[in-house]
Amino acid sequence: MTKNKRLILCILCVGLCLIIYCVSYIAKLNVFVLSPLVAKAFTGNDLETFCSTDGADTTFYRMFTYAKVKKNGDLILVMTDQQIEDWKNGNFYLQLLQKIVGSERQIVTEVIPPTDPFSELFYKDADIMCGFEISEDYTRIYADPEDGTFLYFGFVPHACLAMQVLSGKPSDEISYTFIEYDEEGNIVEQFVWPDDFMDEAEDD
């Protein structure tokens, strides 16, 4: 084999290795296109600030590969499989959701109880105090009179929204409905996101 042929063969091998690496890397990427409303609820921050600071002051800090706000206001968020796993494991809301649903579903891959006193207060007995029934697609939450509605109402919806986002559901299909029943099975409270949220914003 001549020197030129060996050189060409080496170049082809390197090129093939690069292609395999790129394909493997791209296969691990998850691209989310989120409407402004869903993106704000998901990230918990102003979107321009979120992108310009790499998610500083949020649970997403250094937990994504790319983020940009489109001209129409949508957020493009790119995360690897590992980044998603790390973010979920380090997110108190999702750890709390795992505690509530128990072993029947996997929310996080590693159960990490919170260590700060405030979060620990809600987490410790969540599986006992919070008897919410949560639908498989995380769009509906049902509460009975004995459930800790006051304690957990503010935590669970965010986690359910996050699970819908991570499943790849389009923004215009993401919602959750919270329904509370009395002892006779009558609905005493119902809250729908984003409809009720938008109504409250317009009233303000």
CSV table of C-alpha atoms in Angstrom, one decimal:
chain,number,residue,atom,x,y,z
A,1,MET,CA,0.0,0.0,0.0
A,2,THR,CA,1.4,3.3,-1.0
A,3,LYS,CA,1.9,6.2,1.4
A,4,ASN,CA,-0.9,8.2,-0.2
A,5,LYS,CA,-3.3,5.3,0.1
A,6,ARG,CA,-2.4,4.9,3.7
A,7,LEU,CA,-3.0,8.6,4.3
A,8,ILE,CA,-6.4,8.5,2.6
A,9,LEU,CA,-7.3,5.4,4.6
A,10,CYS,CA,-6.3,7.1,7.9
A,11,ILE,CA,-8.4,10.2,7.0
A,12,LEU,CA,-11.4,8.0,6.2
A,13,CYS,CA,-11.1,6.2,9.5
A,14,VAL,CA,-10.8,9.4,11.5
A,15,GLY,CA,-13.8,10.8,9.5
A,16,LEU,CA,-15.8,7.7,10.3
A,17,CYS,CA,-14.9,7.9,14.0
A,18,LEU,CA,-16.0,11.6,14.0
A,19,ILE,CA,-19.3,10.7,12.3
A,20,ILE,CA,-20.0,7.9,14.8
A,21,TYR,CA,-19.2,10.2,17.7
A,22,CYS,CA,-21.4,13.0,16.4
A,23,VAL,CA,-24.3,10.7,15.7
A,24,SER,CA,-23.9,9.2,19.2
A,25,TYR,CA,-23.8,12.6,20.8
A,26,ILE,CA,-26.8,13.9,18.9
A,27,ALA,CA,-28.8,10.9,19.8
A,28,LYS,CA,-28.4,11.9,23.5
A,29,LEU,CA,-29.7,15.4,22.9
A,30,ASN,CA,-33.2,16.4,23.8
A,31,VAL,CA,-34.6,19.6,22.2
A,32,PHE,CA,-37.5,21.3,23.9
A,33,VAL,CA,-39.4,24.2,22.2
A,34,LEU,CA,-41.5,25.8,25.0
A,35,SER,CA,-44.0,28.6,24.8
A,36,PRO,CA,-43.3,31.7,27.0
A,37,LEU,CA,-45.9,30.6,29.6
A,38,VAL,CA,-44.7,27.0,29.9
A,39,ALA,CA,-41.0,28.0,29.7
A,40,LYS,CA,-41.4,30.6,32.6
A,41,ALA,CA,-43.3,28.0,34.7
A,42,PHE,CA,-40.7,25.3,33.9
A,43,THR,CA,-37.5,27.4,34.5
A,44,GLY,CA,-38.9,29.8,37.1
A,45,ASN,CA,-37.0,32.7,35.6
A,46,ASP,CA,-37.2,35.5,33.0
A,47,LEU,CA,-36.3,33.8,29.8
A,48,GLU,CA,-33.8,36.3,28.5
A,49,THR,CA,-32.0,36.3,31.8
A,50,PHE,CA,-32.2,32.6,31.9
A,51,CYS,CA,-30.3,32.3,28.6
A,52,SER,CA,-27.8,35.1,29.2
A,53,THR,CA,-26.8,33.7,32.7
A,54,ASP,CA,-26.8,30.0,31.8
A,55,GLY,CA,-29.7,29.5,34.2
A,56,ALA,CA,-28.0,31.2,37.2
A,57,ASP,CA,-30.2,31.4,40.3
A,58,THR,CA,-32.3,28.5,39.0
A,59,THR,CA,-32.1,24.7,39.4
A,60,PHE,CA,-30.9,24.6,35.7
A,61,TYR,CA,-27.6,26.3,36.3
A,62,ARG,CA,-25.1,24.5,34.1
A,63,MET,CA,-27.7,21.8,33.5
A,64,PHE,CA,-28.3,22.4,29.8
A,65,THR,CA,-26.3,22.5,26.6
A,66,TYR,CA,-28.0,25.3,24.8
A,67,ALA,CA,-30.8,27.8,25.4
A,68,LYS,CA,-32.1,30.6,23.2
A,69,VAL,CA,-35.3,32.7,23.1
A,70,LYS,CA,-36.8,32.8,19.6
A,71,LYS,CA,-38.3,35.9,18.0
A,72,ASN,CA,-41.8,34.7,18.8
A,73,GLY,CA,-40.9,34.4,22.5
A,74,ASP,CA,-40.5,30.6,22.6
A,75,LEU,CA,-37.6,29.1,24.5
A,76,ILE,CA,-35.4,26.5,22.7
A,77,LEU,CA,-33.8,24.4,25.4
A,78,VAL,CA,-31.3,21.6,24.6
A,79,MET,CA,-30.4,19.0,27.3
A,80,THR,CA,-28.5,15.8,27.2
A,81,ASP,CA,-30.0,12.6,28.7
A,82,GLN,CA,-27.4,12.9,31.5
A,83,GLN,CA,-28.3,16.6,32.2
A,84,ILE,CA,-32.0,15.7,32.5
A,85,GLU,CA,-31.2,12.8,34.9
A,86,ASP,CA,-28.9,15.0,37.0
A,87,TRP,CA,-31.5,17.9,37.0
A,88,LYS,CA,-34.3,15.6,38.0
A,89,ASN,CA,-32.3,14.0,40.8
A,90,GLY,CA,-31.4,17.4,42.2
A,91,ASN,CA,-34.8,18.9,41.9
A,92,PHE,CA,-36.8,19.1,45.2
A,93,TYR,CA,-40.2,19.1,43.5
A,94,LEU,CA,-39.5,15.9,41.6
A,95,GLN,CA,-37.9,14.2,44.6
A,96,LEU,CA,-41.1,15.2,46.5
A,97,LEU,CA,-43.3,13.8,43.6
A,98,GLN,CA,-41.3,10.5,43.8
A,99,LYS,CA,-42.0,10.3,47.5
A,100,ILE,CA,-45.7,10.9,47.0
A,101,VAL,CA,-46.2,8.3,44.2
A,102,GLY,CA,-43.9,5.8,45.8
A,103,SER,CA,-42.3,2.9,43.9
A,104,GLU,CA,-45.2,2.5,41.4
A,105,ARG,CA,-43.6,5.0,39.1
A,106,GLN,CA,-40.0,6.2,38.5
A,107,ILE,CA,-39.6,9.9,38.6
A,108,VAL,CA,-36.0,10.2,39.6
A,109,THR,CA,-33.2,7.6,39.2
A,110,GLU,CA,-31.7,8.4,42.6
A,111,VAL,CA,-33.7,9.2,45.7
A,112,ILE,CA,-32.0,12.1,47.4
A,113,PRO,CA,-33.9,13.4,50.4
A,114,PRO,CA,-33.5,17.2,51.0
A,115,THR,CA,-31.1,18.3,53.8
A,116,ASP,CA,-32.4,21.8,54.5
A,117,PRO,CA,-34.9,22.0,57.4
A,118,PHE,CA,-37.6,23.7,55.3
A,119,SER,CA,-37.7,21.2,52.5
A,120,GLU,CA,-37.2,18.3,54.8
A,121,LEU,CA,-40.3,19.4,56.7
A,122,PHE,CA,-42.5,18.8,53.6
A,123,TYR,CA,-40.6,15.8,52.3
A,124,LYS,CA,-40.4,13.6,55.4
A,125,ASP,CA,-44.0,12.5,55.7
A,126,ALA,CA,-45.2,13.4,52.2
A,127,ASP,CA,-46.1,9.8,51.4
A,128,ILE,CA,-48.4,9.8,54.4
A,129,MET,CA,-49.7,13.3,54.6
A,130,CYS,CA,-50.2,13.8,50.8
A,131,GLY,CA,-52.6,11.2,49.4
A,132,PHE,CA,-53.1,13.0,46.1
A,133,GLU,CA,-54.0,10.7,43.2
A,134,ILE,CA,-52.0,11.7,40.2
A,135,SER,CA,-52.9,10.6,36.7
A,136,GLU,CA,-50.3,8.6,34.7
A,137,ASP,CA,-49.8,11.6,32.3
A,138,TYR,CA,-49.5,14.0,35.2
A,139,THR,CA,-52.3,16.2,33.9
A,140,ARG,CA,-54.8,15.6,36.7
A,141,ILE,CA,-54.4,15.7,40.5
A,142,TYR,CA,-57.2,14.5,42.8
A,143,ALA,CA,-57.4,15.3,46.5
A,144,ASP,CA,-59.7,13.9,49.2
A,145,PRO,CA,-60.6,15.7,52.4
A,146,GLU,CA,-57.9,13.9,54.4
A,147,ASP,CA,-55.1,14.9,52.1
A,148,GLY,CA,-52.7,17.6,53.0
A,149,THR,CA,-54.0,20.0,50.4
A,150,PHE,CA,-52.8,23.2,52.0
A,151,LEU,CA,-49.3,21.8,52.5
A,152,TYR,CA,-48.7,20.3,49.1
A,153,PHE,CA,-50.9,22.1,46.6
A,154,GLY,CA,-48.1,24.6,45.8
A,155,PHE,CA,-45.5,21.9,45.2
A,156,VAL,CA,-47.1,19.1,43.1
A,157,PRO,CA,-48.4,21.0,40.1
A,158,HIS,CA,-44.9,22.3,39.2
A,159,ALA,CA,-43.5,18.8,39.3
A,160,CYS,CA,-46.4,17.5,37.1
A,161,LEU,CA,-45.8,20.3,34.6
A,162,ALA,CA,-42.1,19.4,34.5
A,163,MET,CA,-42.8,15.8,33.8
A,164,GLN,CA,-45.0,16.7,30.9
A,165,VAL,CA,-42.3,19.0,29.5
A,166,LEU,CA,-39.7,16.3,29.8
A,167,SER,CA,-41.9,13.8,28.1
A,168,GLY,CA,-41.8,16.0,25.0
A,169,LYS,CA,-45.4,17.1,25.0
A,170,PRO,CA,-46.1,20.2,22.9
A,171,SER,CA,-46.6,23.4,25.0
A,172,ASP,CA,-50.1,23.9,23.8
A,173,GLU,CA,-51.1,20.4,25.2
A,174,ILE,CA,-49.5,20.9,28.6
A,175,SER,CA,-52.0,21.5,31.4
A,176,TYR,CA,-53.0,20.2,34.8
A,177,THR,CA,-56.3,20.1,36.7
A,178,PHE,CA,-56.4,20.1,40.4
A,179,ILE,CA,-59.7,18.7,41.8
A,180,GLU,CA,-60.6,18.5,45.5
A,181,TYR,CA,-63.5,16.4,46.8
A,182,ASP,CA,-65.5,16.6,50.1
A,183,GLU,CA,-66.6,13.6,52.1
A,184,GLU,CA,-69.6,13.0,49.9
A,185,GLY,CA,-67.6,13.1,46.7
A,186,ASN,CA,-68.6,16.5,45.6
A,187,ILE,CA,-66.1,18.8,44.0
A,188,VAL,CA,-65.3,21.7,46.4
A,189,GLU,CA,-62.3,23.1,44.5
A,190,GLN,CA,-61.0,23.0,41.0
A,191,PHE,CA,-58.0,24.7,39.5
A,192,VAL,CA,-57.0,24.4,35.9
A,193,TRP,CA,-53.6,25.5,34.6
A,194,PRO,CA,-53.1,27.5,32.4
A,195,ASP,CA,-56.7,28.7,32.0
A,196,ASP,CA,-57.3,29.9,35.6
A,197,PHE,CA,-53.8,31.3,35.7
A,198,MET,CA,-54.4,33.4,32.7
A,199,ASP,CA,-57.8,34.5,34.1
A,200,GLU,CA,-56.2,35.7,37.3
A,201,ALA,CA,-53.4,37.5,35.3
A,202,GLU,CA,-56.0,39.4,33.3
A,203,ASP,CA,-58.0,40.4,36.4
A,204,ASP,CA,-54.8,41.9,37.9
